[in-house]
Short mmCIF file of C-alpha atoms in Angstrom, two decimals:
data_model
loop_
_atom_site.label_atom_id
_atom_site.label_comp_id
_atom_site.label_asym_id
_atom_site.label_seq_id
_atom_site.Cartn_x
_atom_site.Cartn_y
_atom_site.Cartn_z
CA MET A 709 0.00 0.00 0.00
CA LYS A 710 1.45 3.35 -1.11
CA ILE A 711 0.79 6.73 0.46
CA HIS A 712 1.49 10.30 -0.58
CA GLU A 713 4.59 12.27 0.35
CA TYR A 714 2.79 14.57 2.79
CA GLN A 715 1.29 11.54 4.56
CA ALA A 716 4.69 9.89 4.73
CA LYS A 717 6.18 13.02 6.28
CA GLN A 718 3.42 13.18 8.87
CA LEU A 719 4.27 9.60 9.79
CA LEU A 720 8.00 10.31 10.01
CA ALA A 721 7.41 13.42 12.11
CA ARG A 722 5.60 11.30 14.71
CA TYR A 723 8.85 9.41 15.22
CA GLY A 724 10.95 12.56 15.48
CA VAL A 725 12.42 12.57 11.96
CA PRO A 726 13.10 16.21 10.91
CA VAL A 727 10.89 17.21 7.95
CA PRO A 728 10.04 20.62 6.44
CA ARG A 729 6.82 22.31 7.56
CA GLY A 730 4.05 21.92 5.02
CA ASN A 731 0.35 21.37 4.40
CA ALA A 732 -1.70 19.45 1.86
CA ALA A 733 -4.08 21.32 -0.46
CA PHE A 734 -6.85 20.07 -2.73
CA LYS A 735 -7.85 23.44 -4.23
CA VAL A 736 -5.97 26.50 -5.43
CA ASP A 737 -7.25 28.73 -2.63
CA GLU A 738 -6.26 26.07 -0.09
CA ALA A 739 -2.77 26.05 -1.60
CA VAL A 740 -2.45 29.83 -1.23
CA ALA A 741 -3.70 29.68 2.37
CA ALA A 742 -1.27 26.86 3.11
CA GLY A 743 1.62 28.87 1.71
CA LEU A 744 0.73 31.99 3.71
CA SER A 745 0.44 29.90 6.89
CA LEU A 746 4.10 28.91 6.61
CA GLY A 747 5.13 32.43 7.52
CA GLY A 748 7.23 33.43 4.54
CA PHE A 749 8.38 32.73 1.02
CA PRO A 750 9.74 30.97 -0.96
CA VAL A 751 7.55 27.89 -0.70
CA VAL A 752 7.60 24.73 -2.79
CA VAL A 753 4.54 23.52 -4.70
CA LYS A 754 4.72 19.74 -5.00
CA ALA A 755 2.34 17.49 -6.96
CA GLN A 756 1.16 14.51 -4.92
CA ILE A 757 0.94 11.30 -6.92
CA HIS A 758 2.16 7.77 -6.22
CA ALA A 759 5.18 8.03 -8.51
CA GLY A 760 8.73 9.30 -8.49
CA GLY A 761 10.36 11.75 -10.88
CA ARG A 762 7.74 14.45 -10.24
CA GLY A 763 10.28 17.26 -10.42
CA LYS A 764 11.53 16.23 -13.86
CA GLY A 765 7.92 15.99 -15.05
CA GLY A 766 7.14 19.56 -13.99
CA GLY A 767 5.32 18.66 -10.79
CA VAL A 768 7.61 20.48 -8.34
CA LYS A 769 7.99 24.28 -8.53
CA LEU A 770 9.30 27.09 -6.32
CA ALA A 771 6.98 30.04 -5.59
CA LYS A 772 8.55 33.33 -4.47
CA ASN A 773 5.30 35.10 -3.53
CA ALA A 774 1.57 34.51 -3.09
CA GLU A 775 0.68 35.46 -6.67
CA GLU A 776 3.26 33.06 -8.08
CA LEU A 777 2.02 30.37 -5.69
CA LYS A 778 -1.53 30.81 -6.99
CA THR A 779 -0.36 30.57 -10.61
CA LEU A 780 1.75 27.47 -10.03
CA ALA A 781 -0.96 25.75 -7.98
CA SER A 782 -3.43 26.39 -10.82
CA GLN A 783 -1.01 24.91 -13.35
CA ILE A 784 -0.06 21.79 -11.38
CA LEU A 785 -3.41 20.93 -9.79
CA GLY A 786 -5.36 18.93 -12.34
CA MET A 787 -2.44 18.41 -14.73
CA GLN A 788 -1.72 14.98 -16.19
CA LEU A 789 1.76 14.46 -14.76
CA VAL A 790 3.98 12.11 -16.76
CA THR A 791 7.10 10.66 -15.13
CA HIS A 792 9.30 7.63 -15.76
CA GLN A 793 7.16 5.72 -13.22
CA THR A 794 3.67 6.65 -14.49
CA GLY A 795 4.02 5.51 -18.10
CA PRO A 796 3.06 7.66 -21.10
CA VAL A 797 -0.52 8.24 -19.92
CA GLY A 798 0.61 9.88 -16.69
CA GLN A 799 -1.37 10.47 -13.51
CA LYS A 800 -3.81 13.28 -12.79
CA VAL A 801 -2.69 15.55 -9.93
CA GLN A 802 -5.55 15.92 -7.44
CA ARG A 803 -3.69 17.17 -4.38
CA LEU A 804 -0.65 19.31 -3.61
CA LEU A 805 1.89 19.67 -0.82
CA ILE A 806 2.79 23.28 -0.07
CA GLU A 807 6.06 23.25 1.84
CA GLN A 808 8.55 25.74 3.23
CA GLY A 809 11.60 26.37 1.07
CA MET A 810 14.77 24.92 2.56
CA LYS A 811 18.42 25.92 2.34
CA ILE A 812 20.17 22.93 0.78
CA ASP A 813 23.90 22.54 1.40
CA ARG A 814 24.18 18.90 0.32
CA GLU A 815 21.84 16.21 -1.01
CA PHE A 816 21.93 12.53 -0.06
CA TYR A 817 19.91 9.39 -0.63
CA ALA A 818 18.64 7.05 2.09
CA SER A 819 16.32 4.06 2.11
CA ILE A 820 15.37 0.98 4.10
CA LEU A 821 13.90 -2.19 2.65
CA LEU A 822 13.93 -5.93 3.18
CA ASP A 823 16.68 -7.92 1.48
CA ARG A 824 15.10 -11.36 1.17
CA ALA A 825 18.41 -12.98 0.21
CA GLN A 826 19.84 -12.01 3.61
CA SER A 827 16.53 -12.17 5.53
CA ARG A 828 17.44 -8.77 6.94
CA ASP A 829 16.43 -5.17 6.54
CA VAL A 830 19.05 -3.19 4.64
CA PHE A 831 19.72 0.49 5.24
CA MET A 832 21.20 2.14 2.14
CA VAL A 833 22.73 5.59 1.75
CA SER A 834 24.45 7.42 -1.09
CA THR A 835 26.06 10.79 -1.61
CA GLU A 836 24.17 10.97 -4.93
CA GLY A 837 20.95 12.45 -3.55
CA GLY A 838 18.29 13.75 -5.89
CA MET A 839 19.19 11.26 -8.64
CA ASP A 840 17.33 8.10 -9.65
CA ILE A 841 18.87 5.43 -7.46
CA GLU A 842 18.50 2.90 -10.30
CA GLU A 843 20.78 5.08 -12.43
CA VAL A 844 23.32 5.37 -9.61
CA ALA A 845 23.25 1.60 -9.07
CA ALA A 846 23.84 0.98 -12.78
CA LYS A 847 26.60 3.53 -13.37
CA THR A 848 28.34 4.02 -10.01
CA PRO A 849 27.30 1.19 -7.65
CA GLU A 850 30.27 1.91 -5.39
CA LYS A 851 28.51 5.11 -4.32
CA ILE A 852 25.76 3.12 -2.60
CA VAL A 853 26.66 1.93 0.89
CA LYS A 854 24.52 -0.84 2.41
CA VAL A 855 24.24 -1.82 6.06
CA ALA A 856 22.31 -4.99 6.98
CA ILE A 857 20.42 -4.86 10.27
CA ASP A 858 20.30 -8.05 12.36
CA PRO A 859 16.65 -8.54 13.41
CA ALA A 860 17.78 -10.03 16.73
CA THR A 861 19.59 -6.86 17.84
CA GLY A 862 17.97 -4.16 15.70
CA PHE A 863 19.52 -0.84 14.77
CA GLN A 864 22.67 -0.11 16.75
CA ALA A 865 24.75 3.03 17.25
CA HIS A 866 27.54 1.65 15.08
CA HIS A 867 25.11 1.30 12.18
CA GLY A 868 24.31 5.01 12.37
CA ARG A 869 27.98 5.95 12.58
CA ARG A 870 28.88 3.82 9.57
CA LEU A 871 26.09 5.39 7.48
CA ALA A 872 27.08 8.92 8.53
CA TYR A 873 30.75 8.25 7.73
CA ALA A 874 29.70 6.97 4.29
CA LEU A 875 28.15 10.38 3.58
CA GLY A 876 31.33 12.19 4.59
CA LEU A 877 29.71 14.01 7.51
CA ASN A 878 31.41 15.30 10.64
CA GLY A 879 30.74 17.40 13.70
CA LYS A 880 27.13 18.33 14.47
CA ALA A 881 25.99 17.17 11.05
CA PHE A 882 27.41 13.72 11.83
CA LYS A 883 25.47 13.57 15.09
CA SER A 884 22.29 14.82 13.41
CA ALA A 885 22.59 12.08 10.79
CA THR A 886 23.09 9.25 13.29
CA VAL A 887 20.04 10.38 15.27
CA CYS A 888 17.98 10.74 12.09
CA PHE A 889 18.95 7.27 10.83
CA GLU A 890 17.96 5.67 14.12
CA LYS A 891 14.55 7.39 14.02
CA LEU A 892 14.02 6.43 10.38
CA TYR A 893 14.59 2.78 11.22
CA LYS A 894 12.27 3.01 14.22
CA ALA A 895 9.55 4.46 11.99
CA TYR A 896 10.16 1.79 9.34
CA CYS A 897 9.67 -1.05 11.82
CA ALA A 898 6.87 0.40 13.91
CA ALA A 899 4.81 1.37 10.87
CA ASP A 900 5.32 -2.03 9.18
CA CYS A 901 6.84 -0.53 6.05
CA SER A 902 8.12 -2.58 3.13
CA LEU A 903 9.95 0.49 1.79
CA LEU A 904 11.03 3.79 3.28
CA GLU A 905 12.92 6.06 0.88
CA ILE A 906 14.22 9.60 1.36
CA ASN A 907 15.45 11.21 -1.84
CA PRO A 908 16.82 13.68 -1.23
CA LEU A 909 17.86 13.64 2.39
CA ILE A 910 19.50 17.04 2.81
CA LEU A 911 22.05 18.78 4.95
CA SER A 912 20.72 22.23 5.80
CA GLY A 913 23.30 24.06 7.89
CA GLU A 914 24.24 21.37 10.37
CA GLU A 915 20.89 19.55 10.40
CA ILE A 916 19.85 16.48 8.43
CA ILE A 917 16.29 16.81 7.07
CA ALA A 918 14.04 14.50 5.05
CA LEU A 919 13.20 16.77 2.13
CA ASP A 920 11.23 14.06 0.37
CA ALA A 921 9.65 10.83 1.60
CA LYS A 922 8.29 7.71 -0.02
CA VAL A 923 6.64 5.06 2.15
CA THR A 924 5.06 1.76 1.15
CA PHE A 925 3.30 -0.32 3.80
CA ASP A 926 3.43 -4.10 3.96
CA ASP A 927 -0.05 -5.23 2.85
CA ASN A 928 0.21 -8.30 5.10
CA ALA A 929 0.42 -6.06 8.17
CA LEU A 930 -2.56 -3.81 7.41
CA ASP A 931 -4.75 -5.62 9.92
CA ARG A 932 -2.49 -4.22 12.65
CA HIS A 933 -3.07 -0.67 11.41
CA PRO A 934 -6.78 -0.02 10.78
CA ASP A 935 -5.99 3.71 10.73
CA TYR A 936 -4.11 3.24 7.45
CA ALA A 937 -7.42 2.86 5.61
CA GLU A 938 -7.92 6.63 5.66
CA LEU A 939 -4.50 7.12 4.03
CA ARG A 940 -5.44 5.11 0.96
CA ASP A 941 -6.02 7.16 -2.20
CA LEU A 942 -8.16 5.02 -4.51
CA SER A 943 -7.80 7.52 -7.36
CA GLU A 944 -4.12 6.52 -7.57
CA GLU A 945 -4.91 2.81 -7.94
CA ASP A 946 -6.09 0.77 -10.90
CA PRO A 947 -9.91 0.28 -10.68
CA ALA A 948 -9.56 -3.40 -11.54
CA GLU A 949 -7.07 -3.92 -8.72
CA ILE A 950 -9.44 -2.17 -6.30
CA GLU A 951 -12.29 -4.43 -7.39
CA ALA A 952 -10.07 -7.50 -7.03
CA SER A 953 -9.10 -6.58 -3.48
CA LYS A 954 -12.81 -6.54 -2.52
CA SER A 955 -13.01 -10.23 -3.46
CA ASN A 956 -9.64 -11.07 -1.88
CA LEU A 957 -8.09 -11.69 -5.30
CA ASN A 958 -4.46 -10.86 -6.02
CA PHE A 959 -4.56 -8.98 -9.32
CA ILE A 960 -2.09 -6.93 -11.34
CA LYS A 961 -3.00 -5.59 -14.76
CA LEU A 962 -0.52 -6.14 -17.60
CA ASP A 963 -0.43 -5.13 -21.27
CA GLY A 964 -1.20 -8.42 -23.03
CA ASN A 965 -4.38 -10.00 -24.41
CA ILE A 966 -4.59 -13.41 -22.68
CA GLY A 967 -6.35 -13.19 -19.34
CA CYS A 968 -4.96 -15.51 -16.64
CA MET A 969 -6.91 -17.07 -13.77
CA VAL A 970 -4.72 -19.24 -11.54
CA ASN A 971 -4.59 -20.45 -7.95
CA GLY A 972 -1.24 -19.81 -6.31
CA ALA A 973 1.28 -17.05 -6.97
CA GLY A 974 4.02 -19.41 -8.14
CA LEU A 975 1.69 -21.19 -10.55
CA ALA A 976 0.49 -17.81 -11.81
CA MET A 977 4.07 -16.76 -12.57
CA ALA A 978 4.73 -20.05 -14.37
CA THR A 979 1.51 -19.65 -16.36
CA MET A 980 2.52 -16.20 -17.55
CA ASP A 981 5.97 -17.52 -18.48
CA ILE A 982 4.61 -20.35 -20.59
CA ILE A 983 2.18 -18.02 -22.35
CA LYS A 984 5.18 -15.89 -23.33
CA LEU A 985 7.05 -19.03 -24.41
CA HIS A 986 4.27 -19.80 -26.89
CA GLY A 987 4.31 -16.30 -28.34
CA GLY A 988 1.44 -14.86 -26.33
CA GLU A 989 1.22 -11.93 -23.93
CA PRO A 990 -0.47 -12.25 -20.52
CA ALA A 991 -3.03 -9.55 -19.77
CA ASN A 992 -2.80 -9.88 -16.02
CA PHE A 993 -1.53 -11.68 -12.96
CA LEU A 994 -4.54 -13.06 -11.09
CA ASP A 995 -4.33 -15.46 -8.14
CA VAL A 996 -7.77 -16.64 -6.96
CA GLY A 997 -6.27 -18.39 -3.95
CA GLY A 998 -6.60 -21.95 -2.72
CA GLY A 999 -10.37 -22.05 -2.30
CA ALA A 1000 -11.54 -21.24 -5.82
CA ASN A 1001 -15.36 -21.45 -6.02
CA ALA A 1002 -18.19 -20.06 -8.14
CA GLN A 1003 -18.09 -16.69 -6.37
CA THR A 1004 -14.34 -16.12 -6.70
CA VAL A 1005 -14.26 -17.42 -10.27
CA SER A 1006 -17.19 -15.17 -11.21
CA ALA A 1007 -15.45 -12.16 -9.67
CA ALA A 1008 -12.25 -13.08 -11.52
CA PHE A 1009 -14.10 -13.38 -14.84
CA LYS A 1010 -15.68 -9.97 -14.32
CA ILE A 1011 -12.33 -8.31 -13.60
CA ILE A 1012 -10.54 -9.98 -16.51
CA LEU A 1013 -13.32 -9.19 -19.01
CA ALA A 1014 -13.33 -5.53 -17.98
CA ASP A 1015 -10.07 -5.29 -19.93
CA GLN A 1016 -11.06 -4.69 -23.55
CA ASN A 1017 -7.69 -6.04 -24.72
CA VAL A 1018 -8.47 -9.57 -23.50
CA LYS A 1019 -9.10 -11.90 -26.46
CA ALA A 1020 -8.88 -15.24 -24.60
CA ILE A 1021 -8.71 -16.54 -21.05
CA LEU A 1022 -6.48 -19.29 -19.67
CA ILE A 1023 -7.61 -20.90 -16.42
CA ASN A 1024 -4.95 -22.98 -14.69
CA ILE A 1025 -6.07 -24.52 -11.40
CA PHE A 1026 -4.37 -27.17 -9.28
CA GLY A 1027 -6.95 -29.12 -7.28
CA GLY A 1028 -5.21 -29.67 -4.01
CA ILE A 1029 -7.13 -27.74 -1.38
CA VAL A 1030 -10.27 -27.74 -3.53
CA ARG A 1031 -11.51 -30.56 -5.78
CA CYS A 1032 -11.26 -29.99 -9.53
CA ASP A 1033 -14.91 -30.91 -10.14
CA ARG A 1034 -15.99 -28.15 -7.76
CA VAL A 1035 -13.76 -25.69 -9.62
CA ALA A 1036 -15.22 -26.87 -12.94
CA ALA A 1037 -18.74 -26.35 -11.61
CA GLY A 1038 -17.74 -22.84 -10.55
CA VAL A 1039 -16.22 -22.10 -13.96
CA ILE A 1040 -19.36 -23.31 -15.77
CA GLU A 1041 -21.68 -21.33 -13.52
CA ALA A 1042 -19.56 -18.19 -13.73
CA ALA A 1043 -19.18 -18.47 -17.51
CA LYS A 1044 -22.97 -18.49 -17.82
CA THR A 1045 -23.52 -15.69 -15.32
CA GLU A 1046 -20.88 -13.36 -16.74
CA HIS A 1047 -21.80 -14.10 -20.38
CA VAL A 1048 -18.20 -14.81 -21.37
CA ARG A 1049 -17.77 -14.04 -25.09
CA VAL A 1050 -14.09 -14.90 -25.56
CA PRO A 1051 -12.50 -18.36 -25.85
CA VAL A 1052 -11.68 -19.92 -22.49
CA VAL A 1053 -9.04 -22.63 -22.12
CA VAL A 1054 -9.16 -24.57 -18.85
CA ARG A 1055 -6.43 -26.75 -17.42
CA LEU A 1056 -7.33 -28.52 -14.18
CA GLU A 1057 -4.90 -30.90 -12.47
CA GLY A 1058 -5.26 -32.81 -9.23
CA ASN A 1059 -8.19 -34.26 -7.30
CA ASN A 1060 -11.03 -35.37 -9.65
CA ALA A 1061 -9.37 -33.74 -12.69
CA ASP A 1062 -10.86 -36.32 -15.09
CA VAL A 1063 -14.38 -35.71 -13.81
CA ALA A 1064 -13.86 -31.97 -14.10
CA ALA A 1065 -12.62 -32.24 -17.69
CA GLN A 1066 -15.72 -34.17 -18.72
CA MET A 1067 -17.99 -31.62 -17.01
CA LEU A 1068 -16.36 -28.84 -19.03
CA ARG A 1069 -16.69 -30.76 -22.30
CA ASP A 1070 -20.38 -31.47 -21.63
CA SER A 1071 -21.21 -27.89 -20.62
CA GLY A 1072 -22.06 -26.71 -24.13
CA LEU A 1073 -20.08 -23.53 -23.48
CA ASN A 1074 -17.05 -22.12 -25.28
CA LEU A 1075 -14.70 -23.92 -22.89
CA THR A 1076 -11.65 -25.78 -24.22
CA VAL A 1077 -9.94 -28.37 -22.00
CA GLY A 1078 -6.15 -28.32 -21.96
CA GLY A 1079 -4.34 -31.62 -21.56
CA ASP A 1080 -1.44 -30.12 -19.61
CA LEU A 1081 -0.08 -26.62 -19.05
CA THR A 1082 1.92 -26.58 -22.28
CA ASP A 1083 -1.10 -27.75 -24.28
CA ALA A 1084 -3.39 -25.24 -22.54
CA ALA A 1085 -1.03 -22.32 -23.16
CA ALA A 1086 -0.63 -23.29 -26.82
CA LYS A 1087 -4.41 -23.47 -27.25
CA ALA A 1088 -4.93 -20.08 -25.58
CA CYS A 1089 -2.32 -18.46 -27.83
CA ALA A 1090 -3.83 -20.13 -30.89
CA ALA A 1091 -7.29 -18.86 -29.91
CA VAL A 1092 -5.99 -15.30 -29.81
CA LYS A 1093 -4.27 -15.61 -33.19
CA GLY A 1094 -7.34 -17.23 -34.68
CA GLY A 1095 -9.54 -14.40 -33.43
CA LYS A 1096 -7.46 -11.66 -35.08
#
């Protein structure tokens, strides 16, 4: 779950991380009022969308007075902001962050995320603040310093010192950095984040300040934070993914034309791979979970068919937790209810797979039974080519 920059900074401030003063605004007059409330100019007008690269896309501007603030707020609010993370369509700006201008002496990068290979959180810093970290990693990886945090002992003073040394800090700035790093890690853990990124983290005088903030929460921990529900901005999410979450389906929209309905994340990945192997393009990742039934299958059909690019559907279910004949009954019922108009290839393997295959053949619907995954993928790809 992603949140906006201003929400991330409110979270960090609760844990004592230094952030600039600022206020969110949803209208131009609110933006002007927010700027005046900061007590002086210049102020920064920042577009709030769930994507990086906003400055390069024209979504971050400096206003030197109230009139300029009004003009910039009018230009940015409502614009279709295109960055390297939004794709060519961009994202409509529906809220702003009006923030005090800061004196910037140096810019750094800092982030915390889980390194699954080490089974530890990794704290990363770089002197190349303000740049895309992917570019830094590709061209000058030696400028990224990583410190792994042992979960048994947590963040220690020596971790903070090592990170501050890596940024070339000394004196009061060094102390400010070590304190800031400790508070960032505390916020990361307490808030159940899967990513906490500050780019740039700045040195202003002798103080380290989080000038930007990107926070992503771990979806698996949301039940521990019911208050996070009010932070969710549905306008920033894909409507199909929102609909899928209501039915407890794991769904990610892709650019292909073969809809996928699978139980199990690993099987879903393998299904998409084999579609590609046969020259097709998957239209989505969709995991219906272990208990596929008529309701979940119907919801999955509805979500897949909402994509006008879908020309065929491949259903790949392993009957372990649930019997294949029950899945087949659900597929038949859902196919009738949702009035499926595209070819559907079904591959069921496991408990009562033979019974299920015969049920599908006898249904009288446009359902093709795949012998195995390779056969099913080939048939789905052929159905798309035949429909062109």
